[in-house]
Coordinates of C-alpha atoms in Angstrom, one line a residue:
X275 CA 55.5 -2.1 -86.5
X276 CA 54.7 -2.3 -82.8
X277 CA 51.2 -3.4 -81.8
X278 CA 49.3 -4.9 -78.9
X279 CA 49.6 -8.6 -78.4
X280 CA 46.9 -11.2 -77.5
X281 CA 47.5 -12.7 -74.1
X282 CA 44.3 -14.5 -73.4
X283 CA 41.8 -16.3 -75.6
X284 CA 38.4 -17.6 -74.5
X285 CA 36.1 -19.0 -77.1
X286 CA 32.7 -20.8 -77.4
X287 CA 32.7 -22.8 -80.6
X288 CA 29.6 -24.5 -81.9
X289 CA 30.1 -27.0 -84.7
X290 CA 27.1 -28.2 -86.7
X291 CA 28.4 -31.0 -88.8
X292 CA 25.1 -31.7 -90.7
X293 CA 25.0 -28.1 -91.9
X294 CA 28.8 -27.7 -92.2
X295 CA 28.4 -24.6 -90.1
X296 CA 30.5 -23.2 -87.2
X297 CA 29.5 -20.4 -84.9
X298 CA 32.1 -18.7 -82.7
X299 CA 31.8 -16.4 -79.8
X300 CA 35.3 -15.2 -78.8
X301 CA 37.0 -13.1 -76.2
X302 CA 40.5 -11.7 -76.6
X303 CA 42.6 -9.8 -74.1
X304 CA 45.2 -7.6 -75.8
X305 CA 48.1 -6.0 -74.0
X306 CA 50.6 -3.3 -75.0
X307 CA 53.9 -5.0 -74.2
X308 CA 55.9 -2.1 -75.6
X309 CA 57.3 1.0 -73.9
X310 CA 55.2 3.4 -75.9
X311 CA 51.4 4.2 -76.2
X312 CA 49.8 2.3 -79.2
X313 CA 47.0 4.0 -81.1
X314 CA 46.6 1.6 -84.2
X315 CA 45.0 -1.7 -84.6
X316 CA 45.7 -3.6 -87.8
X317 CA 43.0 -6.3 -88.3
X318 CA 43.0 -9.2 -90.6
X319 CA 39.7 -11.1 -91.1
X320 CA 38.8 -14.0 -93.3
X321 CA 36.7 -12.1 -96.0
X322 CA 34.7 -15.3 -96.8
X323 CA 33.2 -15.4 -93.2
X324 CA 30.9 -13.1 -91.3
X325 CA 32.8 -11.5 -88.5
X326 CA 31.5 -8.9 -86.0
X327 CA 33.3 -7.0 -83.2
X328 CA 31.0 -6.4 -80.3
X329 CA 33.0 -3.8 -78.2
X330 CA 35.6 -2.0 -80.2
X331 CA 36.7 1.2 -78.4
X332 CA 36.2 4.6 -80.1
X333 CA 38.2 4.8 -83.3
X334 CA 38.5 6.2 -86.8
X335 CA 38.7 3.8 -89.8
X336 CA 41.8 4.6 -91.8
X337 CA 41.6 1.6 -94.2
X338 CA 38.9 -1.0 -94.9
X339 CA 39.8 -3.4 -97.6
X340 CA 36.7 -5.7 -97.6
X341 CA 37.9 -7.8 -100.5
X342 CA 41.0 -8.9 -98.5
X343 CA 39.6 -8.5 -95.1
X344 CA 42.2 -6.0 -93.9
X345 CA 41.5 -2.9 -92.0
X346 CA 43.4 -0.2 -90.0
X347 CA 41.8 1.5 -87.0
X348 CA 43.1 4.6 -85.2
X349 CA 42.1 4.5 -81.6
X350 CA 40.7 7.7 -80.1
X351 CA 42.4 6.8 -76.8
X352 CA 45.8 5.2 -77.2
X353 CA 46.6 2.0 -75.3
X354 CA 49.2 2.9 -72.6
X355 CA 52.3 0.7 -72.0
X356 CA 51.2 -2.4 -70.0
X357 CA 47.5 -1.6 -70.4
X358 CA 45.1 -4.2 -71.6
X359 CA 42.1 -4.1 -74.1
X360 CA 39.3 -6.7 -74.0
X361 CA 37.7 -7.4 -77.3
X362 CA 34.7 -9.6 -78.0
X363 CA 33.7 -10.9 -81.4
X364 CA 31.5 -13.4 -83.3
X365 CA 32.2 -15.4 -86.4
X366 CA 29.8 -17.3 -88.6
X367 CA 31.2 -20.0 -90.9
X368 CA 28.4 -21.1 -93.3
X369 CA 28.6 -23.1 -96.4
X370 CA 26.0 -23.1 -99.2
X371 CA 26.7 -25.6 -101.9
X372 CA 30.2 -26.4 -102.9
X373 CA 33.2 -24.3 -104.2
X374 CA 34.0 -24.0 -107.9
X375 CA 37.6 -25.3 -107.4
X376 CA 36.5 -28.5 -105.5
X377 CA 38.8 -27.7 -102.6
X378 CA 38.2 -29.9 -99.6
X379 CA 36.2 -28.4 -96.7
X380 CA 37.3 -28.2 -93.1
X381 CA 33.8 -28.7 -91.7
X382 CA 32.3 -32.0 -92.7
X383 CA 29.5 -34.4 -91.8
X384 CA 32.0 -36.7 -90.0
X385 CA 35.4 -35.4 -89.5
X386 CA 35.8 -31.6 -89.1
X387 CA 39.2 -30.1 -88.4
X388 CA 40.1 -26.4 -88.5
X389 CA 42.5 -24.1 -86.7
X390 CA 42.5 -20.6 -85.5
X391 CA 44.4 -19.3 -88.5
X392 CA 41.4 -20.2 -90.7
X393 CA 38.4 -18.8 -88.8
X394 CA 39.5 -16.5 -86.0
X395 CA 40.2 -12.7 -86.4
X396 CA 43.9 -11.7 -86.4
X397 CA 46.0 -8.7 -85.8
X398 CA 48.9 -7.3 -87.7
X399 CA 50.1 -7.5 -91.3
X400 CA 49.6 -10.9 -93.1
X401 CA 52.9 -11.2 -95.1
X402 CA 51.7 -14.5 -96.5
X403 CA 49.2 -12.6 -98.7
X404 CA 52.0 -10.8 -100.6
X405 CA 52.7 -11.6 -104.2
X406 CA 56.0 -13.6 -104.6
X407 CA 56.1 -14.1 -108.3
X408 CA 58.9 -11.8 -109.6
X409 CA 57.1 -10.9 -112.8
X410 CA 53.8 -10.0 -111.1
X411 CA 55.7 -7.8 -108.7
X412 CA 57.6 -6.0 -111.4
X413 CA 54.4 -5.2 -113.2
X414 CA 53.3 -3.4 -110.1
X415 CA 56.6 -1.8 -109.2
X416 CA 56.8 -3.8 -106.0
X417 CA 60.5 -4.7 -106.1
X418 CA 62.1 -8.0 -105.1
X419 CA 60.2 -10.3 -102.8
X420 CA 61.4 -10.7 -99.3
X421 CA 60.0 -13.8 -97.6
X422 CA 61.4 -13.2 -94.1
X423 CA 63.4 -10.7 -92.1
X424 CA 67.2 -11.3 -92.2
X425 CA 68.7 -13.4 -89.5
X426 CA 70.6 -10.5 -88.0
X427 CA 67.5 -8.2 -87.9
X428 CA 67.1 -7.8 -84.1
X429 CA 64.1 -5.6 -84.6
X430 CA 62.2 -8.7 -85.6
X431 CA 63.2 -10.8 -82.6
X432 CA 60.2 -9.5 -80.6
X433 CA 57.8 -11.8 -82.6
X434 CA 57.8 -15.6 -83.0
X435 CA 57.4 -17.5 -86.3
X436 CA 53.7 -17.9 -85.4
X437 CA 53.3 -14.2 -86.1
X438 CA 53.3 -10.8 -84.5
X439 CA 49.8 -10.9 -82.9
X440 CA 50.7 -13.0 -79.8
X441 CA 53.4 -14.8 -78.0
X442 CA 52.4 -17.2 -75.1
X443 CA 48.6 -17.2 -74.4
X444 CA 46.2 -18.4 -71.8
X445 CA 43.6 -20.6 -73.5
X446 CA 40.1 -21.7 -72.4
X447 CA 37.4 -23.0 -74.8
X448 CA 34.0 -24.7 -74.8
X449 CA 33.2 -26.6 -78.0
X450 CA 29.9 -28.2 -78.9
X451 CA 28.9 -30.7 -81.6
X452 CA 26.1 -33.0 -82.6
X453 CA 25.0 -35.7 -80.1
X454 CA 26.8 -38.6 -82.0
X455 CA 30.2 -36.9 -82.1
X456 CA 33.1 -36.0 -79.8
X457 CA 34.7 -32.5 -80.0
X458 CA 38.3 -31.9 -79.1
X459 CA 40.6 -28.8 -78.6
X460 CA 43.9 -28.4 -77.0
X461 CA 43.9 -28.3 -73.2
X462 CA 42.5 -30.7 -70.6
X463 CA 38.8 -31.6 -70.4
X464 CA 37.2 -29.8 -67.5
X465 CA 33.7 -31.2 -67.9
X466 CA 31.3 -32.4 -70.6
X467 CA 27.5 -32.4 -70.8
X468 CA 24.6 -32.7 -73.1
X469 CA 21.9 -30.1 -73.7
X470 CA 19.2 -29.7 -76.3
X471 CA 20.4 -32.7 -78.3
X472 CA 24.1 -31.5 -78.4
X473 CA 27.2 -32.4 -76.7
X474 CA 29.5 -29.8 -74.9
X475 CA 33.1 -30.1 -73.9
X476 CA 35.0 -27.5 -71.9
X477 CA 38.8 -27.6 -72.3
X478 CA 41.4 -25.4 -70.5
X479 CA 45.2 -25.4 -70.8
X480 CA 47.0 -25.3 -67.5
X481 CA 50.0 -23.2 -68.7
X482 CA 50.6 -20.6 -71.3
X483 CA 50.9 -22.0 -74.9
X484 CA 51.6 -20.8 -78.4
X485 CA 48.7 -19.0 -80.1
X486 CA 48.1 -22.0 -82.4
X487 CA 45.1 -24.2 -81.7
X488 CA 42.6 -26.4 -83.5
X489 CA 39.1 -27.8 -83.1
X490 CA 38.1 -31.3 -84.3
X491 CA 34.8 -33.2 -84.2
X492 CA 33.9 -36.7 -85.5
X493 CA 32.4 -40.0 -84.6
X494 CA 35.5 -41.7 -83.2
X495 CA 36.5 -44.8 -81.5
X496 CA 39.1 -44.4 -78.7
X497 CA 42.2 -46.5 -78.2
X498 CA 44.1 -45.9 -75.0
X499 CA 47.7 -46.3 -74.1
X500 CA 50.0 -45.1 -71.3
X501 CA 53.6 -43.8 -70.7
X502 CA 54.6 -43.7 -67.1
X503 CA 51.1 -42.5 -66.0
X504 CA 50.7 -40.1 -69.0
X505 CA 47.6 -41.2 -70.8
X506 CA 47.9 -41.7 -74.6
X507 CA 44.7 -41.5 -76.6
X508 CA 44.1 -42.3 -80.2
X509 CA 40.8 -41.1 -81.7
X510 CA 40.1 -43.0 -84.9
X511 CA 37.3 -43.9 -87.3
X512 CA 36.1 -47.5 -86.4
X513 CA 37.0 -48.7 -89.9
X514 CA 40.6 -47.5 -89.6
X515 CA 42.1 -49.1 -86.5
X516 CA 45.0 -50.7 -88.3
X517 CA 47.9 -48.6 -87.0
X518 CA 46.7 -47.3 -83.7
X519 CA 49.0 -49.7 -81.7
X520 CA 52.0 -48.6 -83.9
X521 CA 51.2 -44.9 -83.1
X522 CA 51.0 -45.6 -79.3
X523 CA 54.4 -47.4 -79.5
X524 CA 55.9 -44.5 -81.4
X525 CA 54.6 -42.0 -78.8
X526 CA 56.0 -44.1 -76.0
X527 CA 59.4 -44.5 -77.7
X528 CA 59.5 -40.8 -78.5
X529 CA 58.7 -39.8 -74.9
X530 CA 61.5 -42.2 -73.8
X531 CA 64.1 -40.6 -76.0
X532 CA 63.1 -36.9 -75.8
X533 CA 62.7 -36.9 -72.0
X534 CA 65.9 -38.7 -71.5
X535 CA 68.0 -36.8 -74.0
X536 CA 66.3 -33.3 -73.9
X537 CA 63.9 -32.0 -71.3
X538 CA 60.7 -33.1 -69.5
X539 CA 57.4 -33.4 -71.4
X540 CA 55.4 -30.4 -70.4
X541 CA 51.9 -32.0 -70.7
X542 CA 49.9 -34.6 -68.8
X543 CA 48.5 -36.4 -71.8
X544 CA 49.0 -37.1 -75.6
X545 CA 46.1 -37.1 -78.0
X546 CA 46.2 -38.1 -81.7
X547 CA 43.0 -37.5 -83.7
X548 CA 42.2 -38.8 -87.2
X549 CA 40.8 -36.3 -89.7
X550 CA 39.6 -37.2 -93.3
X551 CA 42.0 -37.9 -96.1
X552 CA 41.0 -34.8 -98.0
X553 CA 44.4 -33.5 -96.9
X554 CA 47.6 -35.5 -96.1
X555 CA 49.5 -34.1 -93.1
X556 CA 49.8 -34.2 -89.4
X557 CA 50.1 -31.1 -87.2
X558 CA 51.2 -30.7 -83.6
X559 CA 49.2 -28.5 -81.3
X560 CA 49.8 -28.3 -77.5
X561 CA 49.2 -31.9 -76.3
X562 CA 46.9 -32.5 -79.4
X563 CA 48.0 -34.0 -82.7
X564 CA 45.5 -34.1 -85.6
X565 CA 46.6 -36.7 -88.1
X566 CA 45.3 -37.4 -91.6
X567 CA 43.7 -40.8 -92.3
X568 CA 45.7 -40.9 -95.5
X569 CA 49.2 -40.8 -94.1
X570 CA 48.7 -42.8 -90.9
X571 CA 45.4 -44.5 -90.2
X572 CA 45.0 -46.4 -93.4
X573 CA 48.7 -46.8 -94.3
X574 CA 49.4 -50.4 -95.5
X575 CA 52.7 -51.3 -93.8
X576 CA 52.3 -55.1 -94.0
X577 CA 55.6 -55.4 -96.0
X578 CA 58.4 -55.6 -93.5
X579 CA 60.8 -53.9 -95.9
X580 CA 58.7 -50.7 -96.2
X581 CA 59.7 -47.6 -94.3
X582 CA 57.4 -47.3 -91.3
X583 CA 56.3 -43.8 -92.0
X584 CA 53.5 -44.0 -89.5
X585 CA 56.0 -44.6 -86.7
X586 CA 58.2 -41.8 -88.1
X587 CA 55.4 -39.1 -88.6
X588 CA 54.2 -39.8 -85.1
X589 CA 57.7 -39.3 -83.7
X590 CA 58.1 -36.1 -85.7
X591 CA 54.9 -34.6 -84.4
X592 CA 55.8 -35.6 -80.9
X593 CA 59.1 -33.9 -81.3
X594 CA 57.2 -30.6 -82.0
X595 CA 56.1 -30.6 -78.3
X596 CA 59.8 -29.6 -77.7
X597 CA 60.7 -27.9 -81.1
X598 CA 57.8 -25.4 -81.5
X599 CA 56.0 -25.7 -78.2
X600 CA 59.0 -25.3 -75.8
X601 CA 61.5 -23.5 -78.0
X602 CA 60.1 -21.2 -80.6
X603 CA 62.2 -19.1 -82.9
X604 CA 62.0 -15.3 -83.7
X605 CA 60.2 -14.5 -87.0
X606 CA 63.5 -14.3 -89.0
X607 CA 65.4 -16.5 -91.4
X608 CA 66.1 -19.9 -89.9
X609 CA 63.0 -20.1 -87.7
X610 CA 61.7 -23.2 -89.4
X611 CA 65.1 -25.0 -88.9
X612 CA 64.5 -24.6 -85.2
X613 CA 61.1 -26.3 -85.6
X614 CA 61.1 -28.7 -88.5
X615 CA 64.8 -29.7 -88.9
X616 CA 65.1 -30.4 -85.2
X617 CA 61.9 -32.4 -85.2
X618 CA 63.2 -34.3 -88.2
X619 CA 66.5 -35.1 -86.4
X620 CA 64.7 -36.1 -83.2
X621 CA 62.3 -38.5 -85.1
X622 CA 65.3 -40.0 -87.0
X623 CA 66.9 -40.9 -83.7
X624 CA 63.8 -42.6 -82.4
X625 CA 63.4 -44.4 -85.8
X626 CA 67.0 -45.5 -85.7
X627 CA 66.8 -46.9 -82.2
X628 CA 63.7 -48.9 -83.3
X629 CA 64.7 -50.1 -86.7
X630 CA 68.5 -50.0 -86.8
X631 CA 71.0 -47.8 -88.6
X632 CA 71.0 -49.9 -91.8
X633 CA 67.3 -49.1 -92.3
X634 CA 68.0 -45.4 -92.4
X635 CA 69.8 -45.5 -95.8
X636 CA 66.6 -45.7 -97.7
X637 CA 65.0 -43.0 -95.7
X638 CA 68.0 -40.7 -96.1
X639 CA 68.2 -41.4 -99.9
X640 CA 64.5 -40.4 -100.1
X641 CA 65.2 -37.1 -98.2
X642 CA 68.2 -36.5 -100.5
X643 CA 66.1 -37.0 -103.6
X644 CA 63.4 -34.7 -102.3
X645 CA 65.9 -32.0 -101.4
X646 CA 67.5 -32.1 -104.8
X647 CA 64.2 -32.0 -106.7
X648 CA 62.9 -29.2 -104.5
X649 CA 65.9 -27.0 -105.4
X650 CA 64.7 -27.2 -109.0
X651 CA 61.4 -25.5 -108.1
X652 CA 63.0 -22.6 -106.1
X653 CA 61.2 -19.4 -107.2
X654 CA 63.4 -16.9 -105.4
X655 CA 66.7 -18.1 -103.9
X656 CA 68.0 -21.1 -102.2
X657 CA 69.5 -20.3 -98.8
X658 CA 71.7 -22.2 -96.4
X659 CA 69.9 -24.2 -93.8
X660 CA 70.5 -21.7 -91.0
X661 CA 68.8 -19.0 -93.1
X662 CA 65.9 -21.0 -94.5
X663 CA 62.9 -18.9 -95.2
X664 CA 60.1 -21.6 -94.8
X665 CA 61.2 -23.6 -97.9
X666 CA 60.1 -27.1 -97.1
X667 CA 62.8 -28.9 -99.2
X668 CA 65.4 -27.2 -97.1
X669 CA 64.0 -27.4 -93.5
X670 CA 62.5 -30.9 -93.9
X671 CA 64.7 -32.7 -96.4
X672 CA 68.1 -31.0 -96.2
X673 CA 67.5 -30.6 -92.4
X674 CA 67.3 -34.4 -92.0
X675 CA 70.5 -34.9 -93.9
X676 CA 72.5 -32.2 -92.1
X677 CA 71.5 -33.1 -88.6
X678 CA 72.0 -36.8 -89.2
X679 CA 75.5 -36.2 -90.5
X680 CA 76.3 -33.8 -87.7
X681 CA 75.3 -36.5 -85.2
X682 CA 77.7 -38.9 -87.1
X683 CA 80.5 -36.3 -87.1
X684 CA 80.4 -35.0 -83.5
X685 CA 78.5 -37.9 -81.8
X686 CA 75.0 -38.3 -80.6
X687 CA 75.9 -37.5 -77.0
X688 CA 77.6 -34.2 -77.9
X689 CA 74.8 -33.0 -80.2
X690 CA 72.1 -33.9 -77.7
X691 CA 74.0 -32.2 -74.9
X692 CA 74.0 -29.0 -77.0
X693 CA 70.2 -29.4 -77.8
X694 CA 69.4 -30.1 -74.1
X695 CA 71.3 -27.0 -72.9
X696 CA 69.6 -24.9 -75.6
X697 CA 66.1 -26.2 -74.5
X698 CA 66.9 -25.5 -70.9
X699 CA 68.1 -22.0 -71.6
X700 CA 65.6 -20.9 -74.4
X701 CA 62.5 -23.0 -73.5
X702 CA 59.3 -21.0 -72.8
X703 CA 61.2 -17.8 -73.1
X704 CA 59.6 -14.3 -73.6
X705 CA 60.8 -11.8 -76.3
X706 CA 63.4 -11.4 -77.6
X707 CA 63.1 -14.9 -79.1
X708 CA 65.9 -17.2 -80.1
X709 CA 67.5 -17.7 -83.6
X710 CA 69.7 -20.3 -85.4
X711 CA 72.7 -18.1 -84.5
X712 CA 72.2 -19.0 -80.9
X713 CA 71.6 -22.7 -81.6
X714 CA 74.8 -22.9 -83.7
X715 CA 76.7 -21.3 -80.7
X716 CA 75.5 -24.3 -78.5
X717 CA 76.5 -26.8 -81.2
X718 CA 79.9 -25.3 -81.8
X719 CA 80.6 -25.3 -78.0
X720 CA 80.2 -29.1 -78.0
X721 CA 82.1 -29.7 -81.2
X722 CA 85.9 -30.3 -81.5
X723 CA 88.0 -27.7 -83.3
X724 CA 88.5 -29.9 -86.3
X725 CA 84.6 -30.0 -86.9
X726 CA 84.1 -26.2 -86.9
X727 CA 84.6 -25.7 -90.6
X728 CA 82.2 -28.6 -91.3
X729 CA 79.5 -26.9 -89.2
X730 CA 80.0 -23.8 -91.3
X731 CA 79.6 -25.9 -94.5
X732 CA 76.5 -27.7 -93.2
X733 CA 74.6 -24.7 -91.9
X734 CA 76.0 -21.6 -93.3
X735 CA 76.8 -22.6 -96.9
X736 CA 75.3 -24.7 -99.7
X737 CA 77.7 -27.6 -100.3
X738 CA 77.4 -30.6 -102.5
X739 CA 79.5 -33.8 -103.1
X740 CA 80.0 -35.8 -106.2
X741 CA 81.4 -39.1 -104.8
X742 CA 81.2 -42.3 -106.7
X743 CA 82.8 -45.8 -107.1
X744 CA 84.1 -46.1 -110.6
X745 CA 85.5 -49.7 -110.3
X746 CA 85.5 -52.5 -107.7
X747 CA 87.6 -55.7 -108.0
X748 CA 88.4 -58.5 -105.6
X749 CA 91.1 -61.2 -105.7
X750 CA 91.1 -64.2 -103.4
X751 CA 94.4 -64.7 -101.6
X752 CA 96.2 -67.9 -100.8
X753 CA 95.2 -67.6 -97.1
X754 CA 91.5 -67.5 -98.0
X755 CA 91.1 -63.7 -97.5
X756 CA 90.1 -61.2 -100.2
X757 CA 92.0 -58.2 -101.5
X758 CA 89.3 -55.6 -102.5
X759 CA 90.5 -52.7 -104.7
X760 CA 88.1 -49.8 -105.3
X761 CA 88.7 -46.9 -107.6
X762 CA 86.8 -43.7 -106.4
X763 CA 86.0 -40.3 -107.6
X764 CA 85.7 -37.5 -105.0
X765 CA 84.5 -34.0 -105.6
X766 CA 83.2 -31.1 -103.4
X767 CA 81.3 -28.1 -104.7
X768 CA 79.8 -24.9 -103.3
X769 CA 76.8 -23.3 -104.8
X770 CA 75.3 -19.8 -104.5
X771 CA 71.5 -19.2 -104.1
X772 CA 71.0 -19.1 -107.9
X773 CA 72.7 -22.4 -108.6
X774 CA 76.1 -21.2 -109.7
X775 CA 78.8 -23.7 -108.5
X776 CA 82.5 -23.5 -107.8
X777 CA 84.9 -26.4 -106.9
X778 CA 86.2 -26.8 -103.3
X779 CA 89.2 -28.7 -102.0
X780 CA 88.2 -32.1 -100.7
X781 CA 89.6 -31.6 -97.3
X782 CA 87.6 -34.0 -95.1
X783 CA 87.5 -37.7 -94.3
X784 CA 85.1 -39.8 -96.3
X785 CA 83.6 -43.1 -95.3
X786 CA 84.4 -46.2 -97.3
X787 CA 82.9 -49.7 -96.7
X788 CA 82.8 -53.2 -98.0
X789 CA 79.7 -55.5 -97.7
X790 CA 79.0 -59.1 -98.1
X791 CA 75.6 -60.6 -99.0
X792 CA 74.3 -64.2 -99.0
X793 CA 73.4 -65.7 -102.4
X794 CA 70.0 -64.2 -103.5
X795 CA 70.1 -61.8 -100.5
X796 CA 69.0 -58.1 -100.6
X797 CA 70.4 -55.0 -99.2
X798 CA 68.7 -55.6 -95.8
X799 CA 70.6 -58.9 -95.6
X800 CA 74.0 -57.5 -96.1
X801 CA 76.9 -57.7 -93.6
X802 CA 79.5 -55.0 -93.1
X803 CA 83.0 -56.5 -93.6
X804 CA 84.9 -53.2 -93.4
X805 CA 84.1 -49.6 -92.7
X806 CA 86.4 -46.6 -92.0
X807 CA 86.7 -42.9 -92.5
X808 CA 89.8 -41.8 -94.3
X809 CA 91.3 -38.6 -95.9
X810 CA 92.1 -39.8 -99.4
X811 CA 94.6 -38.2 -101.7
X812 CA 93.5 -36.6 -105.0
X813 CA 90.2 -36.6 -106.8
X814 CA 90.5 -40.2 -108.1
X815 CA 92.0 -42.3 -105.3
X816 CA 92.6 -46.1 -105.4
X817 CA 92.2 -48.0 -102.2
X818 CA 92.9 -51.7 -101.5
X819 CA 91.5 -53.4 -98.4
X820 CA 91.8 -57.0 -97.2
X821 CA 88.7 -58.7 -95.8
X822 CA 88.1 -62.1 -94.4
X823 CA 84.9 -63.0 -96.3
X824 CA 83.9 -62.8 -100.0
X825 CA 82.7 -59.3 -100.7
X826 CA 79.5 -58.4 -102.6
X827 CA 79.8 -54.6 -103.1
X828 CA 81.8 -51.6 -101.9
X829 CA 80.7 -48.0 -101.1
X830 CA 81.9 -44.5 -100.7
X831 CA 79.6 -42.6 -98.3
X832 CA 77.6 -45.9 -98.5
X833 CA 74.7 -44.7 -96.3
X834 CA 74.2 -41.4 -98.2
X835 CA 74.9 -39.1 -95.3
X836 CA 76.5 -36.5 -97.6
X837 CA 74.5 -34.3 -100.0
X838 CA 75.6 -36.1 -103.1
X839 CA 73.8 -35.2 -106.3
X840 CA 73.7 -38.8 -107.6
X841 CA 73.1 -41.2 -104.7
X842 CA 72.9 -44.4 -106.8
X843 CA 76.6 -44.4 -107.9
X844 CA 78.0 -44.4 -104.3
X845 CA 78.0 -48.2 -104.3
X846 CA 79.2 -50.8 -106.9
X847 CA 79.1 -54.6 -107.0
X848 CA 82.5 -56.2 -106.9
X849 CA 83.9 -58.0 -110.0
X850 CA 86.2 -61.0 -109.5
X851 CA 89.5 -61.6 -111.4

């Protein structure tokens, strides 16, 4: 339903860590961006907070659901096309005691972190509040759940995945905290001062940004870095300085890759801020990245063989400055592929450049296992990647596998050319917003004809493989070389959203490889003796390859680039006759 959009946000936010209290004085400017007069405001408040409007225009209350905080107001004077409406409000966030469920708080003695979704008033219909359980919906006659608008539904292209209440906004905020803490929000620090035993910080963003912002306050130490004159700042607890240098390195390597391969970085600084380990995630706001102590700052990465997930998560969050803060998808199926899958791919490339392709096998195997287990918990319907409806096992885990394989199939240069053109054409756009249909058009334009069917399989279908090595033998020849014979099983399947599978013809090349390993060596010590991609005949082909050194094991899809249901049987140690 059409409604006014927020174009400007100004807020004074006072954080009182000792009382776990936040007081907000906010100012919105709403604009009618449609071609028709608008006479209805749909307002969603947090019912646990005390929110007051100071200057609502004359209106009639049509609905006021205090329990869920949802109301519908009919304006006495409709808002004309192009007209603006200033609205002022106050919010009081107070905590008395603790919650029955023991849920972690966002406002803490040392380490507060909350975003506008939690405390600020919102406009429009909050679809996330809907019941999704099929049985609960049937009891109430609500029909089948629909998580998102269909990919082809052009009526939904006017809103981004961040919601229908705003597109790009102007942002200006002043945040205060206790005298021993620093308070941070997106934007650039205009000035800071002290008054009445409290510290004040005024931040302003120099360009329109997505309507997604956060506030943090803590007793931090500050570690500084630099990338070609762009300051990098890591705000961390003084006991948790272990990985700050690693984060700075990841930011630098990420900026190197993304600005070279994609488009320029739109901001003049990068900030990473530690928040308490009550929750384990990182989140990318404009030029500001809150990052949990639990997944980054106290990570123990002293074992050289471990996956450097601090480096990876940092690269992923940096990638969101492009995927989510330059290009943002319409609020339809596939929107989270444009944000999360592309951030996964971008971070994988930075990771691979730093640690080498052979290190990626463990990471991809982890992503494959998470995707396969995530399918088992699907409550409604699995969808192809290009139609993902916010399911994390698809847009994160499957997204990594799909884009990494696509890079392998059409080449990094071709894929990155497509992504760069897409960013140049769709970055910072106004409505109507982009979709995966458009992105796939850019990718197909860079892909050769013989890869078009594969792109359909990767993005528009749900396809699995069942490839395995059933036998591997080697015989030493008189000339000192080795004849290696591998027996394989190859199968390709297509699934519908409910898990029903049907066989497909195995019509594509598959990678086979032979590896050597020193006595007592591990996977990281192996050497590639042979690798090739071949179309093999039948479902149980036998292949013999001659190599110059003694083999240790062989593999089919040895790096787990395909979505294979059992990743562990893709390799087999060689037996010797």
